[in-house]
Coordinates of C-alpha atoms in Angstrom, one line a residue:
Chain A
M1 CA 48.8 -17.0 25.8
A2 CA 48.3 -13.3 26.1
Q3 CA 48.6 -13.0 22.4
A4 CA 45.8 -15.5 21.8
R5 CA 43.6 -13.7 24.3
T6 CA 43.8 -10.2 22.9
P7 CA 42.3 -10.8 19.4
M8 CA 39.5 -12.8 21.1
F9 CA 38.8 -9.9 23.5
R10 CA 38.9 -7.5 20.6
S11 CA 36.5 -9.5 18.5
I12 CA 34.1 -9.7 21.4
A13 CA 34.3 -6.0 21.9
A14 CA 33.7 -5.4 18.2
H15 CA 30.6 -7.6 18.3
A16 CA 29.3 -5.9 21.4
V17 CA 29.5 -2.5 19.8
L18 CA 27.9 -3.8 16.5
I19 CA 25.1 -5.6 18.3
T20 CA 24.3 -2.6 20.4
Y21 CA 24.1 -0.4 17.3
T22 CA 22.1 -3.0 15.4
V23 CA 19.6 -3.0 18.3
I24 CA 19.4 0.7 18.2
A25 CA 18.9 0.7 14.4
L26 CA 16.2 -2.0 14.4
F27 CA 14.3 -1.2 17.6
P28 CA 11.9 1.3 16.2
V29 CA 11.0 -0.9 13.3
F30 CA 10.5 -3.8 15.7
V31 CA 8.2 -1.7 17.9
I32 CA 6.0 -0.7 14.9
V33 CA 5.7 -4.2 13.5
I34 CA 5.0 -6.1 16.7
N35 CA 2.3 -3.6 17.8
S36 CA 0.7 -3.7 14.4
F37 CA -0.3 -7.3 15.2
K38 CA -1.8 -6.5 18.6
S39 CA -5.2 -5.4 19.9
R40 CA -5.7 -1.8 20.8
R41 CA -5.6 -2.4 24.5
A42 CA -2.4 -4.4 24.3
I43 CA -0.7 -1.7 22.3
F44 CA -1.1 0.6 25.2
A45 CA -0.8 -1.8 28.1
E46 CA 2.4 -3.4 27.0
P47 CA 4.0 -1.7 24.0
L48 CA 7.1 -3.8 24.1
A49 CA 5.5 -7.2 24.5
L50 CA 5.3 -9.6 21.6
P51 CA 1.8 -10.4 20.4
T52 CA 0.4 -13.5 22.3
R53 CA -2.6 -15.6 21.5
E54 CA -4.8 -13.2 23.6
T55 CA -3.4 -10.0 22.2
F56 CA -3.0 -11.0 18.5
D57 CA -5.3 -9.0 16.3
L58 CA -5.4 -8.2 12.6
I59 CA -7.9 -5.4 13.0
G60 CA -5.4 -2.8 11.9
Y61 CA -4.6 -4.5 8.6
T62 CA -8.3 -5.1 7.8
T63 CA -9.1 -1.5 8.4
V64 CA -6.3 -0.3 6.2
L65 CA -7.0 -2.6 3.4
K66 CA -10.7 -1.9 3.5
Q67 CA -10.7 1.8 4.1
G68 CA -7.6 3.4 2.8
D69 CA -6.8 3.6 -0.9
F70 CA -3.6 2.0 0.1
F71 CA -3.4 -0.3 -2.8
Q72 CA -3.7 2.6 -5.2
Y73 CA -1.0 4.6 -3.4
F74 CA 1.2 1.6 -3.5
L75 CA 0.7 1.2 -7.2
N76 CA 1.4 4.9 -7.8
S77 CA 4.6 4.7 -5.9
M78 CA 5.6 1.6 -7.7
T79 CA 4.9 3.2 -11.1
V80 CA 6.8 6.4 -10.3
T81 CA 9.8 4.6 -8.8
L82 CA 10.2 2.0 -11.4
G83 CA 9.5 4.5 -14.2
S84 CA 12.0 7.0 -13.0
L85 CA 14.5 4.2 -12.3
F86 CA 14.2 2.9 -15.8
F87 CA 14.8 6.3 -17.4
V88 CA 17.6 7.2 -15.0
L89 CA 19.4 4.0 -15.8
L90 CA 18.8 4.0 -19.5
F91 CA 19.5 7.7 -20.2
G92 CA 22.2 7.8 -17.6
A93 CA 24.0 4.9 -19.1
M94 CA 23.7 6.2 -22.6
A95 CA 25.1 9.6 -21.6
A96 CA 27.8 8.0 -19.5
F97 CA 28.8 5.8 -22.5
A98 CA 29.1 8.8 -24.7
L99 CA 31.2 10.7 -22.2
S100 CA 33.5 7.8 -21.4
E101 CA 33.9 6.3 -24.8
Y102 CA 34.2 9.1 -27.3
R103 CA 36.5 12.0 -27.5
F104 CA 34.7 15.0 -28.9
R105 CA 34.8 18.7 -28.4
G106 CA 33.0 19.8 -25.2
N107 CA 33.3 16.3 -23.6
T108 CA 34.7 17.6 -20.3
L109 CA 32.4 20.6 -20.2
M110 CA 29.4 18.3 -20.8
G111 CA 30.6 16.1 -17.9
L112 CA 30.9 19.0 -15.6
Y113 CA 27.5 20.4 -16.7
L114 CA 25.8 17.1 -15.9
A115 CA 27.8 16.8 -12.6
L116 CA 26.4 20.1 -11.3
G117 CA 23.2 18.5 -10.3
I118 CA 25.0 16.2 -7.8
M119 CA 25.7 19.1 -5.5
I120 CA 22.8 21.4 -6.2
P121 CA 19.5 19.9 -5.1
I122 CA 16.7 20.0 -7.6
R123 CA 14.4 21.1 -4.8
L124 CA 15.7 24.6 -5.0
G125 CA 14.0 24.9 -8.4
T126 CA 10.6 23.9 -7.1
V127 CA 9.0 27.3 -7.6
A128 CA 9.7 27.3 -11.3
I129 CA 9.1 23.5 -11.7
L130 CA 5.6 23.9 -10.4
Q131 CA 5.0 26.8 -12.8
L132 CA 6.4 24.6 -15.6
M133 CA 4.1 21.7 -14.7
V134 CA 1.1 24.0 -14.4
A135 CA 1.8 25.5 -17.8
S136 CA 2.1 22.1 -19.4
G137 CA -0.9 20.7 -17.6
L138 CA 1.1 18.0 -15.9
V139 CA 0.1 18.9 -12.3
N140 CA -1.4 15.9 -10.5
T141 CA -0.1 13.4 -12.9
L142 CA 2.5 10.7 -12.3
T143 CA 4.3 11.9 -15.4
A144 CA 5.3 15.1 -13.6
L145 CA 6.9 13.1 -10.8
V146 CA 8.7 10.7 -13.1
L147 CA 10.1 13.6 -15.1
V148 CA 11.4 15.4 -11.9
Y149 CA 12.9 12.2 -10.4
T150 CA 14.5 11.3 -13.7
A151 CA 16.2 14.7 -13.8
Q152 CA 17.1 14.4 -10.1
G153 CA 18.7 11.0 -10.5
L154 CA 20.6 11.6 -13.8
P155 CA 23.7 13.5 -12.5
L156 CA 24.8 10.9 -10.0
A157 CA 24.0 8.0 -12.4
V158 CA 26.1 9.6 -15.2
F159 CA 28.9 10.3 -12.8
I160 CA 29.1 6.7 -11.3
L161 CA 28.4 4.9 -14.6
S162 CA 31.0 6.7 -16.6
E163 CA 33.6 5.8 -13.9
F164 CA 32.7 2.2 -14.5
M165 CA 32.5 2.3 -18.3
R166 CA 36.1 3.6 -18.5
Q167 CA 37.1 0.2 -17.0
V168 CA 35.5 -1.9 -19.7
S169 CA 38.3 -3.2 -21.9
D170 CA 38.8 -1.4 -25.2
D171 CA 39.8 -4.6 -26.9
L172 CA 36.4 -6.0 -26.4
K173 CA 34.7 -3.0 -27.9
N174 CA 37.2 -2.9 -30.8
A175 CA 36.7 -6.5 -31.5
G176 CA 33.0 -5.8 -31.7
R177 CA 33.7 -2.9 -34.1
I178 CA 35.8 -5.2 -36.3
D179 CA 32.9 -7.6 -36.4
G180 CA 30.8 -4.9 -37.8
L181 CA 28.6 -4.1 -34.8
S182 CA 27.1 -0.6 -34.7
E183 CA 27.9 1.7 -31.8
Y184 CA 24.4 1.1 -30.5
R185 CA 24.9 -2.7 -30.5
I186 CA 28.2 -2.3 -28.8
F187 CA 26.6 -0.3 -26.0
F188 CA 23.5 -2.5 -25.5
T189 CA 25.0 -5.9 -26.0
L190 CA 28.6 -5.6 -24.9
V191 CA 28.9 -2.7 -22.4
L192 CA 25.6 -2.7 -20.6
P193 CA 25.8 -6.3 -19.3
L194 CA 29.3 -5.7 -18.0
V195 CA 28.4 -2.7 -15.9
R196 CA 25.4 -4.4 -14.2
P197 CA 26.9 -4.1 -10.7
A198 CA 27.3 -0.4 -11.2
M199 CA 23.7 -0.2 -12.4
A200 CA 22.6 -1.9 -9.2
T201 CA 24.5 0.6 -7.1
V202 CA 23.0 3.5 -9.0
G203 CA 19.6 1.8 -8.7
V204 CA 19.7 1.7 -4.9
F205 CA 20.9 5.2 -4.5
T206 CA 18.3 6.5 -7.0
M207 CA 15.4 4.4 -5.8
I208 CA 15.4 5.1 -2.1
P209 CA 15.0 8.9 -2.2
I210 CA 12.4 8.6 -4.9
W211 CA 10.3 6.1 -3.0
N212 CA 10.5 8.1 0.2
D213 CA 10.2 11.6 -1.2
L214 CA 7.5 13.7 0.3
W215 CA 8.3 17.2 -1.1
F216 CA 7.4 16.7 -4.8
P217 CA 4.3 14.6 -4.3
L218 CA 3.1 17.2 -1.8
I219 CA 3.6 20.0 -4.3
L220 CA 3.2 18.5 -7.7
A221 CA 0.7 15.6 -7.2
P222 CA -1.4 15.9 -4.0
A223 CA -4.6 14.7 -5.7
E224 CA -6.2 11.5 -4.2
E225 CA -5.8 9.3 -7.3
V226 CA -2.1 10.1 -7.8
K227 CA -0.9 10.1 -4.2
T228 CA 2.2 8.1 -3.5
I229 CA 2.4 5.8 -0.5
T230 CA 4.6 8.2 1.4
L231 CA 2.2 11.1 1.0
G232 CA -0.7 8.7 1.4
S233 CA 0.5 7.3 4.7
Q234 CA 1.3 10.8 5.9
V235 CA -2.3 11.9 5.3
F236 CA -3.6 8.6 6.7
I237 CA -1.8 9.2 9.9
G238 CA -3.4 12.7 10.1
Q239 CA -6.9 11.3 9.5
F240 CA -6.8 8.3 11.7
V241 CA -4.6 9.5 14.4
T242 CA -6.8 7.9 17.0
N243 CA -7.0 4.6 15.2
W244 CA -3.6 3.2 16.3
N245 CA -4.1 -0.3 14.9
A246 CA -4.7 1.1 11.5
V247 CA -1.8 3.6 11.6
L248 CA 0.7 0.9 12.8
A249 CA -0.5 -1.5 10.2
A250 CA -0.2 1.1 7.5
L251 CA 3.3 1.9 8.5
S252 CA 4.3 -1.8 8.6
L253 CA 2.9 -2.2 5.1
A254 CA 4.8 0.8 3.9
I255 CA 8.1 -0.7 5.1
V256 CA 7.7 -3.9 3.1
P257 CA 8.1 -2.8 -0.5
V258 CA 11.2 -0.7 0.0
L259 CA 12.7 -3.4 2.1
V260 CA 12.1 -6.0 -0.6
L261 CA 13.5 -3.7 -3.3
Y262 CA 16.6 -3.0 -1.2
L263 CA 17.2 -6.7 -0.4
V264 CA 16.9 -7.5 -4.1
F265 CA 19.6 -4.9 -5.1
S266 CA 21.8 -4.9 -2.0
R267 CA 23.9 -7.9 -2.8
Q268 CA 25.4 -5.9 -5.7
L269 CA 25.4 -2.7 -3.8
I270 CA 28.6 -3.1 -1.8
R271 CA 30.4 -4.7 -4.7
G272 CA 29.4 -1.7 -6.8
I273 CA 30.6 0.9 -4.2
T274 CA 33.9 -1.0 -3.6
A275 CA 34.6 -1.4 -7.3
G276 CA 34.0 2.3 -7.8
A277 CA 36.5 3.2 -5.1
V278 CA 39.2 1.0 -6.7
K279 CA 40.8 2.7 -9.6
Chain B
M1 CA 43.2 14.9 -50.2
I2 CA 41.2 15.9 -47.1
R3 CA 38.7 13.3 -45.9
R4 CA 35.9 14.9 -44.0
R5 CA 35.3 13.0 -40.8
P6 CA 31.8 11.7 -40.8
V7 CA 29.5 13.3 -38.2
R8 CA 29.3 11.0 -35.3
W9 CA 25.6 11.1 -34.8
H10 CA 25.6 8.3 -32.2
I11 CA 27.3 10.6 -29.7
A12 CA 24.4 13.1 -29.9
V13 CA 21.9 10.2 -29.8
F14 CA 23.5 8.8 -26.6
L15 CA 23.7 12.2 -24.9
A16 CA 20.4 13.8 -26.1
P17 CA 17.8 12.2 -23.7
A18 CA 19.8 12.8 -20.5
V19 CA 20.8 16.3 -21.4
A20 CA 17.3 17.2 -22.6
V21 CA 15.5 16.0 -19.4
Y22 CA 18.2 17.4 -17.1
T23 CA 18.2 20.8 -18.7
A24 CA 14.5 21.1 -19.0
I25 CA 13.5 19.9 -15.6
M26 CA 16.5 20.9 -13.5
I27 CA 18.8 23.6 -14.9
I28 CA 16.2 25.8 -16.5
P29 CA 13.8 25.8 -13.5
L30 CA 16.8 26.4 -11.2
F31 CA 17.7 29.6 -13.1
A32 CA 14.1 30.5 -13.5
T33 CA 13.7 30.4 -9.8
L34 CA 16.8 32.5 -9.3
N35 CA 15.3 34.9 -11.8
L36 CA 11.9 34.9 -10.1
S37 CA 13.5 36.2 -6.9
L38 CA 14.2 39.5 -8.7
Y39 CA 10.6 40.2 -9.3
N40 CA 7.6 40.9 -7.2
V41 CA 3.9 41.5 -7.7
A42 CA 2.5 45.0 -7.7
G43 CA -1.2 45.1 -8.2
D44 CA -1.8 42.7 -11.1
N45 CA 1.6 43.1 -12.7
R46 CA 4.9 41.5 -12.2
V47 CA 7.6 44.1 -11.7
F48 CA 11.3 43.9 -11.6
V49 CA 12.5 44.8 -8.2
G50 CA 16.2 43.9 -8.3
L51 CA 17.5 42.8 -5.0
A52 CA 14.6 44.3 -3.0
N53 CA 13.3 40.9 -2.0
F54 CA 16.7 40.0 -0.5
A55 CA 16.7 43.3 1.4
T56 CA 13.3 42.3 2.8
L57 CA 14.4 38.8 3.6
F58 CA 17.6 39.9 5.5
G59 CA 16.4 43.3 6.8
D60 CA 12.6 43.4 7.3
A61 CA 12.0 42.4 10.9
R62 CA 9.0 40.2 9.9
W63 CA 11.1 38.1 7.5
S64 CA 14.6 38.4 8.9
A65 CA 13.8 37.0 12.3
S66 CA 12.5 33.8 10.7
F67 CA 15.3 33.6 8.2
W68 CA 18.1 33.9 10.7
N69 CA 16.3 31.6 13.1
A70 CA 16.0 29.0 10.3
L71 CA 19.6 29.5 9.3
G72 CA 20.9 29.1 12.8
N73 CA 18.8 26.0 13.4
N74 CA 20.1 24.6 10.2
A75 CA 23.7 25.2 11.2
W76 CA 23.1 23.4 14.5
F77 CA 21.4 20.6 12.6
F78 CA 24.5 20.2 10.4
L79 CA 26.9 20.4 13.3
V80 CA 25.1 17.6 15.2
H81 CA 25.4 15.4 12.0
M82 CA 29.1 16.2 11.7
L83 CA 29.9 15.5 15.3
V84 CA 27.7 12.5 15.9
Q85 CA 26.7 10.8 12.6
N86 CA 30.1 10.8 10.8
P87 CA 32.3 9.6 13.7
I88 CA 29.8 6.8 14.5
G89 CA 29.7 6.0 10.8
V90 CA 33.5 5.7 10.7
L91 CA 33.6 3.7 13.9
L92 CA 31.1 1.2 12.6
A93 CA 32.8 0.9 9.2
A94 CA 36.2 0.4 11.0
L95 CA 34.7 -2.5 13.0
L96 CA 32.9 -4.0 10.0
S97 CA 36.0 -4.0 7.9
S98 CA 38.1 -6.0 10.2
P99 CA 38.9 -9.2 8.2
R100 CA 38.0 -11.8 10.7
L101 CA 34.7 -10.4 11.7
R102 CA 31.7 -12.8 11.3
M103 CA 28.2 -11.7 10.4
A104 CA 29.5 -8.5 8.8
A105 CA 26.9 -8.7 6.1
F106 CA 24.1 -9.0 8.7
Y107 CA 25.3 -6.0 10.7
R108 CA 25.7 -3.9 7.5
T109 CA 22.2 -4.6 6.3
A110 CA 20.6 -4.1 9.7
I111 CA 22.3 -0.8 10.3
F112 CA 21.5 0.4 6.8
I113 CA 17.8 -0.4 7.2
P114 CA 16.7 2.9 8.8
T115 CA 18.2 4.7 5.8
I116 CA 15.7 3.1 3.4
L117 CA 12.7 4.0 5.6
S118 CA 10.6 6.9 4.6
F119 CA 10.5 10.0 6.8
V120 CA 6.8 9.4 7.5
I121 CA 7.7 6.2 9.3
V122 CA 10.8 7.6 11.0
G123 CA 9.1 10.7 12.2
F124 CA 6.0 8.8 13.5
V125 CA 7.8 6.0 15.3
W126 CA 10.2 8.4 17.1
K127 CA 7.2 10.6 18.1
L128 CA 5.6 7.4 19.5
I129 CA 8.7 6.2 21.3
L130 CA 9.5 9.6 22.8
S131 CA 5.9 10.4 23.6
P132 CA 5.2 10.9 27.3
I133 CA 1.7 9.4 26.7
W134 CA 2.6 6.1 25.1
G135 CA 5.8 6.1 27.0
I136 CA 8.2 3.5 25.7
A137 CA 11.1 5.9 26.5
P138 CA 10.0 6.8 30.0
G139 CA 9.2 3.1 30.7
M140 CA 12.6 2.0 29.6
L141 CA 14.4 4.8 31.5
D142 CA 12.3 3.7 34.5
F143 CA 13.5 0.2 34.1
V144 CA 17.1 1.3 34.4
G145 CA 16.3 3.7 37.2
L146 CA 16.7 6.9 35.3
K147 CA 13.2 8.0 34.9
G148 CA 14.1 11.4 36.3
L149 CA 16.0 12.0 33.1
F150 CA 12.9 11.8 30.9
A151 CA 11.5 14.9 29.3
P152 CA 9.1 15.4 26.4
W153 CA 12.1 16.0 24.2
L154 CA 10.2 16.8 21.1
G155 CA 7.9 19.2 22.8
K156 CA 10.4 21.4 24.5
E157 CA 11.9 24.3 22.6
A158 CA 15.3 23.7 24.1
Y159 CA 15.6 20.1 23.1
A160 CA 13.4 19.6 20.1
L161 CA 15.9 20.5 17.4
T162 CA 18.7 18.4 18.8
T163 CA 16.3 15.5 19.3
L164 CA 15.3 15.7 15.6
A165 CA 18.9 16.0 14.5
L166 CA 19.7 12.9 16.5
V167 CA 16.8 11.1 14.9
S168 CA 18.1 12.1 11.5
V169 CA 21.5 10.8 12.6
W170 CA 20.0 7.5 13.6
Q171 CA 18.3 7.3 10.2
F172 CA 21.3 8.2 8.0
V173 CA 24.3 6.8 9.8
G174 CA 24.2 4.0 7.2
I175 CA 25.5 6.2 4.4
P176 CA 28.8 7.3 5.9
M177 CA 29.2 3.7 7.2
M178 CA 28.8 2.2 3.7
L179 CA 31.1 4.8 2.0
I180 CA 33.8 4.5 4.6
Y181 CA 33.5 0.7 4.6
A182 CA 34.0 0.7 0.8
A183 CA 37.0 3.0 1.2
L184 CA 38.5 0.8 3.9
L185 CA 38.0 -2.3 1.8
S186 CA 39.8 -0.7 -1.1
I187 CA 43.0 -0.2 0.8
P188 CA 45.4 -2.7 -0.7
D189 CA 46.5 -5.6 1.5
E190 CA 50.2 -4.9 0.8
V191 CA 49.9 -1.5 2.5
L192 CA 48.5 -3.1 5.6
E193 CA 50.9 -6.0 5.6
A194 CA 53.8 -3.5 5.3
A195 CA 52.4 -1.7 8.3
E196 CA 52.2 -5.0 10.2
M197 CA 55.8 -5.7 9.3
D198 CA 56.7 -2.4 10.9
G199 CA 54.8 -3.4 14.0
I200 CA 51.9 -1.0 13.5
T201 CA 48.8 -2.9 14.4
G202 CA 45.4 -2.5 15.9
A203 CA 44.2 1.0 16.9
S204 CA 47.5 2.7 15.9
Q205 CA 47.3 1.1 12.5
F206 CA 43.8 2.7 12.2
W207 CA 45.0 6.2 13.2
K208 CA 48.3 6.1 11.3
I209 CA 47.6 4.2 8.2
R210 CA 43.9 3.8 7.5
L211 CA 42.5 7.1 8.6
P212 CA 44.8 9.2 6.3
L213 CA 43.9 6.9 3.4
I214 CA 40.2 7.4 3.9
L215 CA 40.3 11.2 4.4
P216 CA 39.1 11.9 0.9
S217 CA 36.0 9.8 1.6
I218 CA 35.4 11.6 4.8
G219 CA 35.7 14.9 2.8
I220 CA 33.1 13.7 0.3
I221 CA 30.8 12.5 3.2
S222 CA 31.1 15.9 4.8
I223 CA 30.0 17.8 1.7
L224 CA 27.2 15.3 1.1
T225 CA 26.0 15.8 4.7
F226 CA 26.2 19.6 4.2
V227 CA 24.1 19.6 1.0
G228 CA 21.7 17.1 2.5
N229 CA 21.2 19.0 5.7
F230 CA 20.8 22.5 4.2
N231 CA 18.2 21.0 1.9
A232 CA 16.4 19.0 4.6
F233 CA 12.6 19.3 5.0
D234 CA 10.8 16.0 5.3
L235 CA 11.7 14.9 8.8
I236 CA 10.8 18.2 10.4
Y237 CA 7.6 18.5 8.4
V238 CA 6.6 15.0 9.4
A239 CA 7.4 15.3 13.0
Q240 CA 6.5 18.9 13.8
G241 CA 4.4 20.0 10.8
A242 CA 4.9 23.0 8.5
L243 CA 5.0 25.3 11.5
A244 CA 8.2 23.5 12.8
G245 CA 7.1 23.7 16.4
P246 CA 7.4 24.2 19.3
N247 CA 7.4 27.9 18.5
Y248 CA 9.6 27.6 15.4
A249 CA 12.3 26.0 17.5
T250 CA 12.9 23.3 14.8
D251 CA 12.4 25.6 11.8
I252 CA 15.1 25.1 9.1
L253 CA 15.5 26.6 5.7
G254 CA 13.5 23.8 4.0
T255 CA 10.4 24.2 6.2
F256 CA 10.7 28.0 6.0
L257 CA 10.8 27.8 2.2
Y258 CA 7.8 25.4 2.2
R259 CA 5.7 27.8 4.4
T260 CA 6.7 30.8 2.4
F261 CA 6.1 29.3 -1.0
F262 CA 3.1 27.2 -0.3
G263 CA 1.4 29.2 2.5
F264 CA 0.0 27.8 5.6
Q265 CA -3.1 28.5 7.8
L266 CA -3.8 32.2 7.2
Q267 CA -0.7 33.2 5.3
L268 CA -0.9 33.0 1.5
G269 CA 1.8 31.4 -0.5
D270 CA 4.2 33.8 -2.1
P271 CA 6.2 32.5 -5.0
H272 CA 8.5 35.5 -5.2
M273 CA 9.6 35.4 -1.6
G274 CA 9.8 31.6 -1.9
A275 CA 12.1 32.0 -4.9
T276 CA 14.1 34.5 -2.8
I277 CA 14.6 32.0 0.0
A278 CA 15.4 29.2 -2.5
T279 CA 18.1 31.5 -4.0
A280 CA 19.5 32.2 -0.6
M281 CA 19.7 28.5 0.0
F282 CA 21.3 28.1 -3.4
G283 CA 23.9 30.6 -2.4
I284 CA 24.6 28.9 0.9
I285 CA 25.0 25.5 -0.7
L286 CA 27.2 26.9 -3.5
V287 CA 29.5 28.6 -1.0
G288 CA 29.8 25.4 1.0
V289 CA 30.5 23.3 -2.1
C290 CA 33.1 25.9 -3.3
I291 CA 34.9 25.9 0.1
Y292 CA 35.0 22.1 -0.1
L293 CA 36.2 22.0 -3.7
F294 CA 38.9 24.6 -3.5
G295 CA 39.8 24.6 0.2
I296 CA 39.6 21.0 1.1
Q297 CA 39.5 18.7 -1.9
T298 CA 42.6 20.2 -3.5
R299 CA 44.6 20.0 -0.3
L300 CA 43.8 16.3 0.4
R301 CA 46.7 14.1 -0.7
R302 CA 45.7 11.4 -3.1
Y303 CA 47.5 8.2 -2.7
Q304 CA 48.4 6.1 -5.7
F305 CA 48.8 2.5 -5.1

């Protein structure tokens, strides 16, 4: 009897802790979203109440969509994030394949060189990066951001992906070689599809900081037409600080895309991390 | 007969794009920035001044007060993360990894969600919640009869930094949780079964078996936290602005670098002093990483299964 009760009690305690923390984690998001659907008076009168028929109001969303260049910002963020993600995954996988597949002089050294960037943040080079972008005329372009984020994402991508590529069976690759496939074909048609879960892991870890970054958009691309959504909503909050409906609606809209991207990738995320930990 | 091995061009082709972008945008600017810290502007010319900028940064009262303040704040910011974020992360991961737990995927996703939010959202929503005007926090404390405890935490010099550090903990606890969770899942069942055979179960199993096995992961999380914290900027900037108020109480190296490099209000931006601060940050991070690599990483026992 006592033995049956203890695991039960333990499981309830575990759920209690986890539920408490889940509430803490989600509460602020919940506050933003419910209030974005309420009228201005209701936001102040009862900030924690759900919108009812009397207090439901879409004025915030209409303001944002009419007034702000929100759509443009969103598009800019999307371009920068997906562009950087594409280059990080492609270049990272190529380099990881070279490092994990071939033995050549300087292999280890090259691996260490690329791994440096995991520990040393690219931000510390900002002063010179800005000078470089000014000199090459790339200031206030999305290209500048894509370049910076590609460089930023590569070290971790190479590091994680080469761990995974070592696990791809040699027999498979050698069979391909006997069939006369070129090294490029082996990489693109045999190895890449096999490391998809790892690509998803790298994708999530690369994408989130890029989408949310404020530092480089602030310094490299502050112009109106190239603003990212993070910088755009920051400015928006500053300008419309009295228009609470609009600010809350803007914030709710800014949550949606990254949440969708995360949910798309996340199924593979845990599998990727776990597989990486198991040697 | 000596057959010359053919040049394996494909290796170069595979490596070239990554190495080129990484070198051009990251490594060269990094060293250019370090180099820039050795120069200053005199009149219209750039002159080599050696370590004079560092002497100014550490010694000149106008600079050093801000620098040491930012460094001290940064150290506190890091300490809060180590003492709050990482233990909570380990606890949550330990709970999540218990095999019979239902809804584990839901909890995992929910707790990770703050991590994917941008600082703009995080900074703003916590300002709202903690604001004495809008008053969700005072209202809730009132509800449980503790209204006396409420203070404008973000506005008081004594509390602002700790409050922001805790907000940052709230946002990033998902990362240690995920990494520890993965490490816990990768412990082979045989090890745990052997422990159960020996009668080691429950909490003591965690302390005696699992914790030693995840120590390497905890080490990695600590160094990631260190690098992340000493490079932080966005949350402070979003919540308190470039001046890191109240009265520089929340100023950390990142905001100090931004102000110096970019300028604010009446002060003009100064790339050379900016580069000097960046170099100092580089040094601090490098020292931390080296201590980790040589002092901790090599001493951790690796377990082979």
